[in-house]
Structure formats: C-alpha cells, structure tokens
C-alpha cells in the first residue's frame, strides 16, 4: 500500500496468482497483470486450494493481462481469462569460466528443498542402482534427516553410498557447485517450470529427469540435448538409473555447447525482447 501511494504506478504486475488474489481495491482502474508459473486450478488440488480456486477464476478474468511463464502454463489456465503473453524466466550461465565437462569433479547434483515434489526418493532409488565406486551425488536443499526419510520412502535401509547432503547453500555457492557437476538429476512428481534444470543446462550440465506432470519448459530443453536422458514419469528406478549412466558414460560430443543452445529461448535477451515488444505496449498504451 505504501508503494502504491508513493509511486502512483501506471501499471502493476503481481508476481504470483496468490498475490493477485489479495490485490487492493485501490488498484482498480490501473492496468493489472498477473505473473505466474502455474494456476491454483492445476497445482492446488483438493482441500489445499479450496479458497484459492474460485477467487483465482475471477482474478484471471478481470486482470488486464496475464503473464504465464510458459505456453504449457497458459494451457493449464482456466478459461475464460484475460489476454496473455508468455514470458519465461530468464536464465544465464553463472560464470564465464565453467570447467570443461570432462574435468568436472562432482558426479551428480540434485535439488530437493521440497523432496516429495522433487522426487528425491526416486532419485535415491536410481542412484542406488547406477552408482559406481568413487562417484558422489550431492543433494542440495535437504539435510541428512530428510535424505534418510526419502531413502526409506524408496525402500532402502538408508541413504545409498556416495550421497552428500548440503542443506544450506547460498545461490552463489549452489551455482558454483553446479558448474563442477557433470549431471543434474531429478525425478519430479510435478514441475511448474524447471528453473533448476535450466540453470544446470546454462552451466553445462547434462540434465537427467523424469517427465513429471506440470508445465515444465525444462523437459523439451533437456530432450534437445539428448532424448535418452528424459524417462517416463512412472518408468521406475532402473530406467532413471540407465539414463543417468548414459549421461555419465556416453554423453554426446560437445555436451556443454548443446546444453547452452537448449536454453537460447530462455536467455535474458530473448525475454527482454518479449517484454519490450508485447508486454509494455499492452500495459502502457501510448496516450
């Protein structure tokens, strides 16, 4: 409210559907856009979204512009809705001096802050099958207790050998770790966008993943590097393990360049072009 009063904006972008659900009445008459990775209709099923979904439908109709983060997000959006422009999340390499793929000293990395959604149990089940002596899987965003819980869900007596939990990493530390990794592996039950996978591709990693539900833009990007590395969501640990070994033992030539090419539509310059061409004129028409 203080920001609205101080700046008297000509247009307002709400950063999520949830924030738009609570937009102040004082914003009426000002062009309003909603930026979102998935509607509550898709990722808040059952009682978890009981209060959100009806209000969301009203907001999606009454907004002046929708800014879904992918075309698949727009497909999930309940109709009727306001006009929409797809605006992805910009992703860039985190450094200009990433190690060549063959010289990287971390076998694999995964991100599991929401371990059930990210399928850490399935990753650990695949790692148990795929790992060879001396190889390590670094689990970011989860402590040892969480890793042990996920291992039990996978039917294991404990975390497989070579698993290292790194619960607390700054963004800078995380991206530095990814630059040292050969493979980013994940098995999400639902992926709303896939930023972590896109960041891994930006830093030259092979991305091994299951094709979970949700409007992930990382799946086609990963497939474009090597289709062997994307397995069906219900394929089981053996299939994910085989994809992991394929990435480690038989990557295509120039995997870093292929990974960087895969994120071309998601780089900052491409996103800036969409905003300049389609978003600003829609929200701030010439007077």
Short mmCIF file of C-alpha atoms in Angstrom, two decimals:
data_model
loop_
_atom_site.label_atom_id
_atom_site.label_comp_id
_atom_site.label_asym_id
_atom_site.label_seq_id
_atom_site.Cartn_x
_atom_site.Cartn_y
_atom_site.Cartn_z
CA UNK A 1 0.00 0.00 0.00
CA UNK A 2 2.87 2.39 0.79
CA UNK A 3 4.44 1.65 -2.59
CA UNK A 4 1.21 2.32 -4.43
CA UNK A 5 0.78 5.62 -2.62
CA UNK A 6 4.37 6.72 -3.12
CA UNK A 7 4.82 5.81 -6.77
CA UNK A 8 1.32 6.13 -8.26
CA UNK A 9 2.11 3.41 -10.84
CA UNK A 10 0.68 3.50 -14.35
CA UNK A 11 0.56 -0.32 -14.30
CA UNK A 12 1.03 -3.09 -11.74
CA UNK A 13 2.42 -6.62 -12.14
CA UNK A 14 1.54 -9.09 -9.40
CA UNK A 15 4.34 -11.64 -9.11
CA UNK A 16 2.11 -14.67 -8.42
CA UNK A 17 -1.53 -15.67 -8.68
CA UNK A 18 -1.63 -15.80 -4.88
CA UNK A 19 -0.53 -12.17 -4.54
CA UNK A 20 -3.14 -11.16 -7.12
CA UNK A 21 -5.85 -12.85 -5.05
CA UNK A 22 -5.24 -10.17 -2.43
CA UNK A 23 -4.87 -7.13 -4.66
CA UNK A 24 -6.07 -3.89 -3.03
CA UNK A 25 -9.29 -2.28 -4.18
CA UNK A 26 -7.29 0.90 -4.66
CA UNK A 27 -5.69 -0.65 -7.76
CA UNK A 28 -8.98 -0.61 -9.68
CA UNK A 29 -8.60 1.50 -12.78
CA UNK A 30 -4.85 0.82 -13.06
CA UNK A 31 -3.80 -1.82 -15.63
CA UNK A 32 -3.04 -5.02 -13.70
CA UNK A 33 -1.07 -8.04 -14.88
CA UNK A 34 -0.51 -11.39 -13.18
CA UNK A 35 2.83 -13.23 -13.49
CA UNK A 36 2.64 -16.94 -12.59
CA UNK A 37 4.20 -20.36 -13.13
CA UNK A 38 1.01 -22.39 -12.62
CA UNK A 39 -2.60 -21.67 -11.72
CA UNK A 40 -4.05 -22.95 -8.44
CA UNK A 41 -6.51 -24.91 -10.58
CA UNK A 42 -3.56 -27.11 -11.58
CA UNK A 43 -1.19 -27.16 -8.61
CA UNK A 44 -3.56 -26.66 -5.65
CA UNK A 45 -5.92 -29.63 -5.96
CA UNK A 46 -8.37 -30.73 -3.28
CA UNK A 47 -8.60 -29.01 0.07
CA UNK A 48 -5.21 -27.28 -0.39
CA UNK A 49 -6.73 -24.87 -2.89
CA UNK A 50 -10.29 -24.74 -1.62
CA UNK A 51 -10.33 -20.97 -1.03
CA UNK A 52 -7.96 -20.09 -3.88
CA UNK A 53 -9.52 -21.62 -6.97
CA UNK A 54 -12.86 -19.72 -7.06
CA UNK A 55 -11.19 -16.36 -6.42
CA UNK A 56 -8.46 -17.23 -8.90
CA UNK A 57 -11.01 -17.68 -11.70
CA UNK A 58 -12.35 -14.19 -11.02
CA UNK A 59 -8.88 -12.64 -11.00
CA UNK A 60 -7.83 -14.37 -14.21
CA UNK A 61 -10.90 -12.91 -15.91
CA UNK A 62 -10.65 -9.40 -14.50
CA UNK A 63 -6.89 -8.83 -14.94
CA UNK A 64 -5.85 -6.71 -17.90
CA UNK A 65 -3.03 -9.06 -18.89
CA UNK A 66 -1.73 -12.49 -17.88
CA UNK A 67 2.00 -13.27 -17.95
CA UNK A 68 2.28 -17.07 -17.75
CA UNK A 69 5.83 -18.38 -17.65
CA UNK A 70 5.28 -20.92 -20.44
CA UNK A 71 2.80 -21.92 -23.11
CA UNK A 72 2.01 -25.03 -21.07
CA UNK A 73 1.14 -22.80 -18.10
CA UNK A 74 -1.31 -20.93 -20.30
CA UNK A 75 -2.89 -24.24 -21.38
CA UNK A 76 -3.49 -25.08 -17.70
CA UNK A 77 -5.13 -21.71 -17.06
CA UNK A 78 -8.94 -21.89 -16.63
CA UNK A 79 -10.99 -20.15 -19.29
CA UNK A 80 -12.30 -17.60 -19.87
CA UNK A 81 -9.31 -15.45 -18.96
CA UNK A 82 -7.68 -12.14 -19.82
CA UNK A 83 -5.33 -11.75 -22.81
CA UNK A 84 -1.98 -13.40 -22.20
CA UNK A 85 1.67 -13.01 -23.20
CA UNK A 86 4.04 -15.87 -22.38
CA UNK A 87 7.13 -14.50 -20.59
CA UNK A 88 9.67 -17.07 -19.43
CA UNK A 89 12.10 -16.86 -16.53
CA UNK A 90 15.46 -15.57 -17.79
CA UNK A 91 18.36 -17.95 -17.21
CA UNK A 92 22.04 -17.24 -17.84
CA UNK A 93 25.33 -19.06 -17.20
CA UNK A 94 26.57 -18.22 -13.73
CA UNK A 95 30.18 -17.69 -14.83
CA UNK A 96 32.23 -17.43 -17.99
CA UNK A 97 34.84 -19.94 -16.81
CA UNK A 98 32.90 -23.15 -16.12
CA UNK A 99 35.05 -26.26 -16.15
CA UNK A 100 35.00 -28.39 -19.29
CA UNK A 101 32.58 -31.26 -18.82
CA UNK A 102 35.23 -33.99 -18.72
CA UNK A 103 37.19 -32.16 -15.99
CA UNK A 104 34.30 -31.78 -13.54
CA UNK A 105 34.85 -33.42 -10.15
CA UNK A 106 31.23 -33.77 -8.91
CA UNK A 107 29.44 -36.74 -10.43
CA UNK A 108 25.86 -35.58 -9.96
CA UNK A 109 23.80 -32.99 -8.13
CA UNK A 110 20.10 -32.64 -7.34
CA UNK A 111 17.90 -30.05 -5.65
CA UNK A 112 15.37 -31.30 -3.12
CA UNK A 113 14.09 -28.49 -0.90
CA UNK A 114 10.59 -29.94 -1.37
CA UNK A 115 11.81 -33.51 -1.51
CA UNK A 116 8.49 -35.25 -2.19
CA UNK A 117 7.56 -32.94 -5.06
CA UNK A 118 11.10 -33.17 -6.47
CA UNK A 119 11.08 -36.96 -6.17
CA UNK A 120 14.21 -37.33 -4.05
CA UNK A 121 13.14 -40.85 -3.09
CA UNK A 122 13.12 -41.83 -6.76
CA UNK A 123 16.48 -40.18 -7.35
CA UNK A 124 17.99 -42.12 -4.45
CA UNK A 125 16.49 -45.37 -5.73
CA UNK A 126 18.08 -44.76 -9.13
CA UNK A 127 21.39 -43.73 -7.56
CA UNK A 128 21.48 -47.00 -5.60
CA UNK A 129 21.36 -48.85 -8.93
CA UNK A 130 23.54 -46.55 -11.02
CA UNK A 131 26.40 -45.55 -8.71
CA UNK A 132 29.93 -46.81 -9.19
CA UNK A 133 32.83 -46.68 -6.75
CA UNK A 134 34.11 -43.18 -6.16
CA UNK A 135 31.03 -41.40 -7.51
CA UNK A 136 29.10 -38.89 -5.41
CA UNK A 137 25.60 -37.40 -5.53
CA UNK A 138 25.24 -34.02 -3.80
CA UNK A 139 21.70 -33.35 -2.53
CA UNK A 140 21.12 -29.59 -2.23
CA UNK A 141 18.39 -28.10 -0.06
CA UNK A 142 17.98 -31.14 2.20
CA UNK A 143 19.66 -32.22 5.42
CA UNK A 144 20.75 -35.75 6.37
CA UNK A 145 17.47 -36.45 8.18
CA UNK A 146 15.46 -35.54 5.10
CA UNK A 147 17.69 -37.67 2.88
CA UNK A 148 17.23 -40.63 5.27
CA UNK A 149 13.44 -40.16 5.17
CA UNK A 150 13.47 -40.11 1.36
CA UNK A 151 15.65 -43.22 1.29
CA UNK A 152 13.14 -45.10 3.44
CA UNK A 153 10.36 -43.99 1.07
CA UNK A 154 12.42 -45.55 -1.73
CA UNK A 155 12.53 -48.85 0.17
CA UNK A 156 16.18 -48.51 1.11
CA UNK A 157 17.61 -49.20 4.56
CA UNK A 158 19.43 -45.89 4.47
CA UNK A 159 20.92 -43.35 2.07
CA UNK A 160 22.97 -45.03 -0.69
CA UNK A 161 26.73 -44.75 -0.67
CA UNK A 162 28.17 -41.56 -2.07
CA UNK A 163 25.23 -39.33 -1.12
CA UNK A 164 26.21 -35.97 0.41
CA UNK A 165 23.58 -33.65 1.93
CA UNK A 166 24.11 -29.88 1.55
CA UNK A 167 21.11 -28.26 3.18
CA UNK A 168 22.34 -24.66 3.33
CA UNK A 169 23.90 -23.11 0.25
CA UNK A 170 23.76 -19.53 -0.93
CA UNK A 171 22.73 -19.01 -4.56
CA UNK A 172 26.36 -18.26 -5.43
CA UNK A 173 27.58 -21.43 -3.70
CA UNK A 174 24.88 -23.50 -5.36
CA UNK A 175 25.71 -22.35 -8.87
CA UNK A 176 29.44 -22.85 -8.19
CA UNK A 177 28.65 -26.44 -7.24
CA UNK A 178 26.57 -26.95 -10.39
CA UNK A 179 29.48 -25.73 -12.52
CA UNK A 180 31.57 -28.57 -11.08
CA UNK A 181 28.90 -31.23 -11.73
CA UNK A 182 28.61 -33.45 -14.78
CA UNK A 183 24.93 -34.33 -14.29
CA UNK A 184 21.89 -32.72 -12.72
CA UNK A 185 19.40 -35.49 -11.89
CA UNK A 186 15.83 -35.12 -10.71
CA UNK A 187 12.55 -37.05 -10.73
CA UNK A 188 9.78 -34.52 -10.01
CA UNK A 189 6.21 -35.60 -9.45
CA UNK A 190 5.22 -32.17 -10.73
CA UNK A 191 7.39 -29.43 -12.19
CA UNK A 192 5.85 -26.00 -12.68
CA UNK A 193 8.73 -24.55 -14.69
CA UNK A 194 12.09 -26.23 -14.12
CA UNK A 195 14.36 -23.32 -13.24
CA UNK A 196 16.94 -25.55 -11.53
CA UNK A 197 17.18 -27.74 -14.63
CA UNK A 198 17.53 -24.71 -16.91
CA UNK A 199 20.26 -23.29 -14.66
CA UNK A 200 22.06 -26.63 -14.82
CA UNK A 201 21.90 -26.57 -18.61
CA UNK A 202 23.15 -22.97 -18.60
CA UNK A 203 26.18 -24.12 -16.64
CA UNK A 204 26.89 -27.03 -19.00
CA UNK A 205 25.42 -29.97 -17.08
CA UNK A 206 23.69 -32.94 -18.58
CA UNK A 207 20.12 -33.00 -17.22
CA UNK A 208 18.60 -36.40 -16.41
CA UNK A 209 14.94 -36.28 -15.40
CA UNK A 210 11.60 -37.98 -15.36
CA UNK A 211 8.77 -36.42 -17.36
CA UNK A 212 6.59 -35.47 -14.40
CA UNK A 213 3.30 -33.61 -14.52
CA UNK A 214 3.17 -29.83 -14.87
CA UNK A 215 4.05 -27.16 -17.43
CA UNK A 216 7.83 -27.63 -17.28
CA UNK A 217 9.81 -25.92 -20.03
CA UNK A 218 12.93 -27.79 -18.90
CA UNK A 219 11.72 -31.09 -20.38
CA UNK A 220 11.92 -30.08 -24.06
CA UNK A 221 15.23 -28.34 -23.36
CA UNK A 222 16.67 -31.49 -21.77
CA UNK A 223 15.35 -33.66 -24.61
CA UNK A 224 17.02 -31.43 -27.18
CA UNK A 225 20.41 -32.16 -25.60
CA UNK A 226 19.83 -35.94 -25.53
CA UNK A 227 16.39 -37.61 -25.54
CA UNK A 228 17.80 -40.65 -23.70
CA UNK A 229 18.00 -38.53 -20.55
CA UNK A 230 14.26 -37.92 -20.17
CA UNK A 231 12.38 -41.01 -19.00
CA UNK A 232 8.64 -41.56 -18.42
CA UNK A 233 7.36 -40.40 -15.03
CA UNK A 234 6.40 -43.94 -13.97
CA UNK A 235 9.40 -45.73 -15.50
CA UNK A 236 10.94 -46.74 -12.17
CA UNK A 237 14.47 -46.56 -10.74
CA UNK A 238 16.04 -48.87 -13.33
CA UNK A 239 15.09 -46.59 -16.22
CA UNK A 240 16.26 -43.46 -14.41
CA UNK A 241 19.49 -45.23 -13.47
CA UNK A 242 20.06 -46.22 -17.10
CA UNK A 243 19.55 -42.61 -18.21
CA UNK A 244 22.00 -41.46 -15.52
CA UNK A 245 24.64 -43.92 -16.65
CA UNK A 246 24.08 -42.87 -20.26
CA UNK A 247 24.76 -39.26 -19.32
CA UNK A 248 27.87 -40.14 -17.35
CA UNK A 249 29.34 -42.75 -19.70
CA UNK A 250 28.13 -41.80 -23.17
CA UNK A 251 27.39 -38.08 -23.50
CA UNK A 252 27.12 -36.60 -26.98
CA UNK A 253 30.09 -34.65 -28.27
CA UNK A 254 30.05 -31.03 -27.15
CA UNK A 255 27.51 -31.55 -24.37
CA UNK A 256 28.21 -28.12 -22.86
CA UNK A 257 27.51 -26.31 -26.14
CA UNK A 258 24.38 -28.37 -26.74
CA UNK A 259 23.14 -27.55 -23.24
CA UNK A 260 23.75 -23.83 -23.73
CA UNK A 261 21.95 -23.90 -27.10
CA UNK A 262 18.96 -25.57 -25.44
CA UNK A 263 18.32 -22.55 -23.22
CA UNK A 264 18.54 -19.96 -26.00
CA UNK A 265 14.80 -19.10 -25.85
CA UNK A 266 15.11 -18.58 -22.08
CA UNK A 267 18.09 -16.21 -22.02
CA UNK A 268 17.78 -12.63 -20.83
CA UNK A 269 17.93 -11.02 -24.26
CA UNK A 270 15.10 -13.18 -25.59
CA UNK A 271 12.90 -12.40 -22.57
CA UNK A 272 13.69 -8.68 -22.82
CA UNK A 273 12.53 -8.71 -26.45
CA UNK A 274 9.16 -10.20 -25.49
CA UNK A 275 8.67 -7.62 -22.71
CA UNK A 276 9.58 -4.68 -24.95
CA UNK A 277 7.52 -5.88 -27.91
CA UNK A 278 4.41 -7.34 -26.28
CA UNK A 279 4.13 -6.57 -22.56
CA UNK A 280 4.92 -2.86 -22.16
CA UNK A 281 2.69 -1.74 -25.05
CA UNK A 282 -0.18 -3.81 -23.63
CA UNK A 283 0.14 -2.35 -20.13
CA UNK A 284 1.22 1.16 -21.04
CA UNK A 285 -0.51 2.02 -24.32
CA UNK A 286 0.53 5.30 -25.88
CA UNK A 287 -1.65 8.12 -24.58
#
